[in-house]
Tab-separated table of C-alpha atoms and ligand atoms in Angstrom:
chain	number	residue	atom	x	y	z
G	1	MET	CA	7.215	9.384	-28.956
G	2	GLU	CA	4.840	11.802	-27.743
G	3	ARG	CA	2.956	11.630	-24.435
G	4	ARG	CA	-0.553	12.670	-24.173
G	5	ILE	CA	-0.550	16.300	-23.096
G	6	ASP	CA	-3.193	16.716	-20.250
G	7	PHE	CA	-2.838	19.661	-17.733
G	8	SER	CA	-5.462	18.364	-15.751
G	9	ARG	CA	-4.541	14.968	-15.150
G	10	ALA	CA	-4.835	13.594	-11.438
G	11	ARG	CA	-1.951	14.400	-9.240
G	12	GLN	CA	-0.235	11.987	-6.614
G	13	MET	CA	-0.196	13.493	-3.003
G	14	LEU	CA	2.382	12.442	-0.572
G	15	CYS	CA	1.970	13.796	3.244
G	16	GLY	CA	5.409	14.643	4.949
G	17	ARG	CA	3.646	13.566	8.443
G	18	CYS	CA	1.473	10.638	8.094
G	19	ASP	CA	2.850	9.240	4.721
G	20	HIS	CA	-0.654	8.889	3.354
G	21	ARG	CA	-0.810	8.802	-0.606
G	22	TRP	CA	-3.949	9.768	-2.610
G	23	ARG	CA	-4.798	10.938	-5.939
G	24	VAL	CA	-6.302	14.695	-6.374
G	25	ASP	CA	-7.530	16.810	-9.346
G	26	LEU	CA	-6.469	20.317	-10.008
G	27	ASP	CA	-9.583	21.731	-8.406
G	28	TRP	CA	-8.870	19.977	-5.079
G	29	ILE	CA	-5.112	21.278	-5.265
G	30	ASP	CA	-6.651	24.922	-5.753
G	31	ARG	CA	-8.583	24.381	-2.614
G	32	TRP	CA	-5.858	22.852	-0.784
G	33	GLU	CA	-3.697	26.029	-1.576
G	34	GLN	CA	-6.640	28.116	0.038
G	35	ALA	CA	-6.335	26.066	2.951
G	36	LYS	CA	-9.889	24.840	2.282
G	37	GLU	CA	-8.654	21.044	2.239
G	38	THR	CA	-6.699	18.939	4.549
G	39	CYS	CA	-4.656	15.601	4.581
G	40	PRO	CA	-7.342	12.660	4.774
G	41	GLY	CA	-4.793	10.617	6.905
G	42	CYS	CA	-3.859	13.448	9.376
G	43	GLY	CA	-6.068	16.676	8.798
G	44	MET	CA	-2.869	18.643	8.193
G	45	THR	CA	-3.458	21.938	6.209
G	46	CYS	CA	-1.031	23.499	3.760
G	47	GLU	CA	0.628	25.898	6.023
G	48	HIS	CA	3.067	23.238	7.844
G	49	GLU	CA	6.322	22.876	6.403
G	50	ASP	CA	5.738	18.961	6.350
G	51	SER	CA	2.499	19.308	4.593
G	52	PRO	CA	1.416	17.063	1.970
G	53	ARG	CA	2.967	17.941	-1.439
G	54	VAL	CA	2.593	16.535	-5.046
G	55	THR	CA	4.633	13.809	-5.527
G	56	LEU	CA	5.638	11.284	-8.564
G	57	ASP	CA	2.958	8.892	-9.815
G	58	SER	CA	4.951	5.475	-9.510
G	59	HIS	CA	2.534	4.223	-12.921
G	60	ASP	CA	4.375	7.248	-14.652
G	61	PRO	CA	5.882	5.458	-17.860
G	62	ALA	CA	8.562	8.144	-17.712
G	63	LEU	CA	10.163	6.443	-14.610
G	64	ASP	CA	10.720	3.510	-16.645
G	65	ASP	CA	14.327	3.812	-17.300
G	66	ASP	CA	14.109	1.928	-20.499
G	67	ARG	CA	11.532	4.261	-21.777
G	68	VAL	CA	12.911	7.656	-20.911
G	69	ALA	CA	14.847	7.978	-24.333
G	70	GLN	CA	11.870	6.987	-26.243
G	71	PHE	CA	9.840	10.019	-25.121
G	72	SER	CA	10.001	13.545	-25.989
G	73	TRP	CA	11.235	16.155	-23.709
G	74	TYR	CA	10.505	19.929	-22.886
G	75	HIS	CA	12.163	22.898	-21.509
G	76	THR	CA	11.067	26.459	-21.399
G	77	SER	CA	13.926	29.202	-21.176
G	78	THR	CA	14.648	32.761	-21.974
G	79	GLN	CA	17.834	31.886	-23.817
G	80	ALA	CA	17.311	31.986	-27.557
G	81	ASP	CA	20.225	29.533	-28.019
G	82	TRP	CA	19.646	26.777	-25.482
G	83	PRO	CA	21.388	24.678	-24.689
G	84	THR	CA	24.545	26.922	-24.882
G	85	ARG	CA	27.537	24.960	-24.721
G	86	HIS	CA	29.544	27.710	-22.550
G	87	PHE	CA	26.766	28.782	-20.264
G	88	ASP	CA	28.319	30.569	-17.703
G	89	PRO	CA	25.724	31.765	-15.049
G	90	ALA	CA	28.311	33.618	-12.848
G	91	ALA	CA	29.365	35.943	-15.984
G	92	VAL	CA	26.892	38.509	-15.111
G	93	LEU	CA	27.970	38.836	-11.399
G	94	THR	CA	29.852	41.724	-10.172
G	95	PRO	CA	33.032	41.605	-7.865
G	96	GLU	CA	30.865	42.853	-5.017
G	97	THR	CA	28.277	40.058	-5.567
G	98	ARG	CA	30.793	37.261	-5.642
G	99	ARG	CA	32.383	38.504	-2.483
G	100	MET	CA	28.709	38.990	-0.978
G	101	MET	CA	28.063	35.292	-1.857
G	102	GLY	CA	31.233	34.196	-0.113
G	103	GLY	CA	33.974	33.783	-2.507
G	104	GLU	CA	35.056	31.870	-5.716
G	105	GLN	CA	34.616	28.592	-4.356
G	106	ARG	CA	30.924	29.418	-3.511
G	107	VAL	CA	30.185	31.093	-6.786
G	108	ALA	CA	31.628	27.870	-8.704
G	109	ALA	CA	29.378	25.695	-6.486
G	110	TRP	CA	26.430	27.964	-7.322
G	111	ALA	CA	27.238	28.183	-10.970
G	112	ALA	CA	27.225	24.440	-11.363
G	113	ARG	CA	23.722	24.208	-9.687
G	114	GLN	CA	22.349	27.011	-11.963
G	115	ARG	CA	23.945	25.035	-14.960
G	116	ALA	CA	22.064	21.747	-13.804
G	117	LYS	CA	18.758	23.496	-13.680
G	118	ALA	CA	19.653	25.090	-16.800
G	119	LEU	CA	19.738	21.482	-18.458
G	120	HIS	CA	16.840	20.307	-16.598
G	121	ILE	CA	13.949	18.813	-19.001
G	122	GLY	CA	10.507	17.475	-18.437
G	123	THR	CA	6.982	17.095	-19.609
G	124	TYR	CA	5.379	19.573	-21.683
G	125	GLU	CA	3.121	20.482	-18.960
G	126	ALA	CA	5.935	20.786	-16.367
G	127	ALA	CA	7.718	22.996	-18.871
G	128	VAL	CA	4.933	25.229	-19.419
G	129	HIS	CA	4.341	25.202	-15.670
G	130	ASN	CA	7.782	26.262	-15.113
G	131	MET	CA	7.522	28.991	-17.533
G	132	LEU	CA	4.379	30.424	-16.109
G	133	ARG	CA	5.849	30.184	-12.346
G	134	ARG	CA	8.968	32.228	-13.494
G	135	ILE	CA	6.521	34.955	-15.227
G	136	ARG	CA	4.633	35.056	-11.940
G	137	ASP	CA	7.132	34.726	-9.246
G	138	GLN	CA	10.413	35.879	-10.614
G	139	ALA	CA	12.030	38.730	-12.480
G	140	ASP	CA	10.936	37.217	-15.910
G	141	GLN	CA	7.654	38.940	-16.299
G	142	ARG	CA	8.569	40.784	-19.574
G	143	SER	CA	10.833	38.206	-20.869
G	144	GLN	CA	10.796	36.447	-24.418
G	145	PHE	CA	10.435	32.703	-23.595
G	146	TYR	CA	11.298	29.713	-25.882
G	147	LEU	CA	9.538	26.248	-25.796
G	148	TYR	CA	12.382	23.498	-26.628
G	149	ARG	CA	11.535	20.061	-27.728
G	150	VAL	CA	14.180	17.608	-26.874
G	151	ARG	CA	14.990	13.934	-28.051
G	152	LEU	CA	17.444	11.896	-26.282
G	153	LYS	CA	20.118	10.172	-27.913
G	154	PRO	CA	19.401	6.290	-27.782
G	155	SER	CA	22.477	5.658	-25.881
G	156	VAL	CA	21.686	8.256	-23.109
G	157	VAL	CA	22.806	6.980	-19.839
G	158	VAL	CA	19.762	7.280	-17.086
G	159	ARG	CA	20.263	7.136	-13.478
G	160	GLU	CA	18.953	4.284	-11.849
G	161	GLY	CA	15.675	4.419	-10.078
G	162	TRP	CA	14.403	7.852	-9.554
G	163	LEU	CA	14.637	10.984	-7.147
G	164	VAL	CA	11.734	13.154	-5.609
G	165	ASP	CA	12.739	16.794	-6.809
G	166	PRO	CA	13.147	18.706	-3.686
G	167	SER	CA	12.135	21.720	-5.384
G	168	LYS	CA	8.568	20.776	-6.566
I	201	ZN	ZN1	-1.214	13.632	6.718
């Protein structure tokens, strides 16, 4: 099942200081990022560490564990053969980098986090946003990107409830 694709749908905001929740549109977020808007609850601007951030919408049908496998999910990657079964993010690290990272145990933990990130799937909009962010912020300005559409097996095991992604 495809969800309706809407890049400008309203976002749910949550303030880290006063717990105020409210809905905004993308123009608001744009002004917010330029410190032209404040939290309606406590007046905080975007510069603070615990300032309001986009959070999940509890009415989002994708949060319904029983429906997760019915939706199509997306992933953007610079890998032409994603998801590779034997993906080793540490393969490109030189012995010196491995030493600087604090030794093999640290490298293994880092590689596990990278592997988990590489298997992240989301909405079409999130996948495209992620690609644009990588092009903007990271070393992927000249990279070729691939868009993957993922169908989960009906037997997929979904973690109960949901988590707020700290990186968002
Ligand atoms: Zn607030």
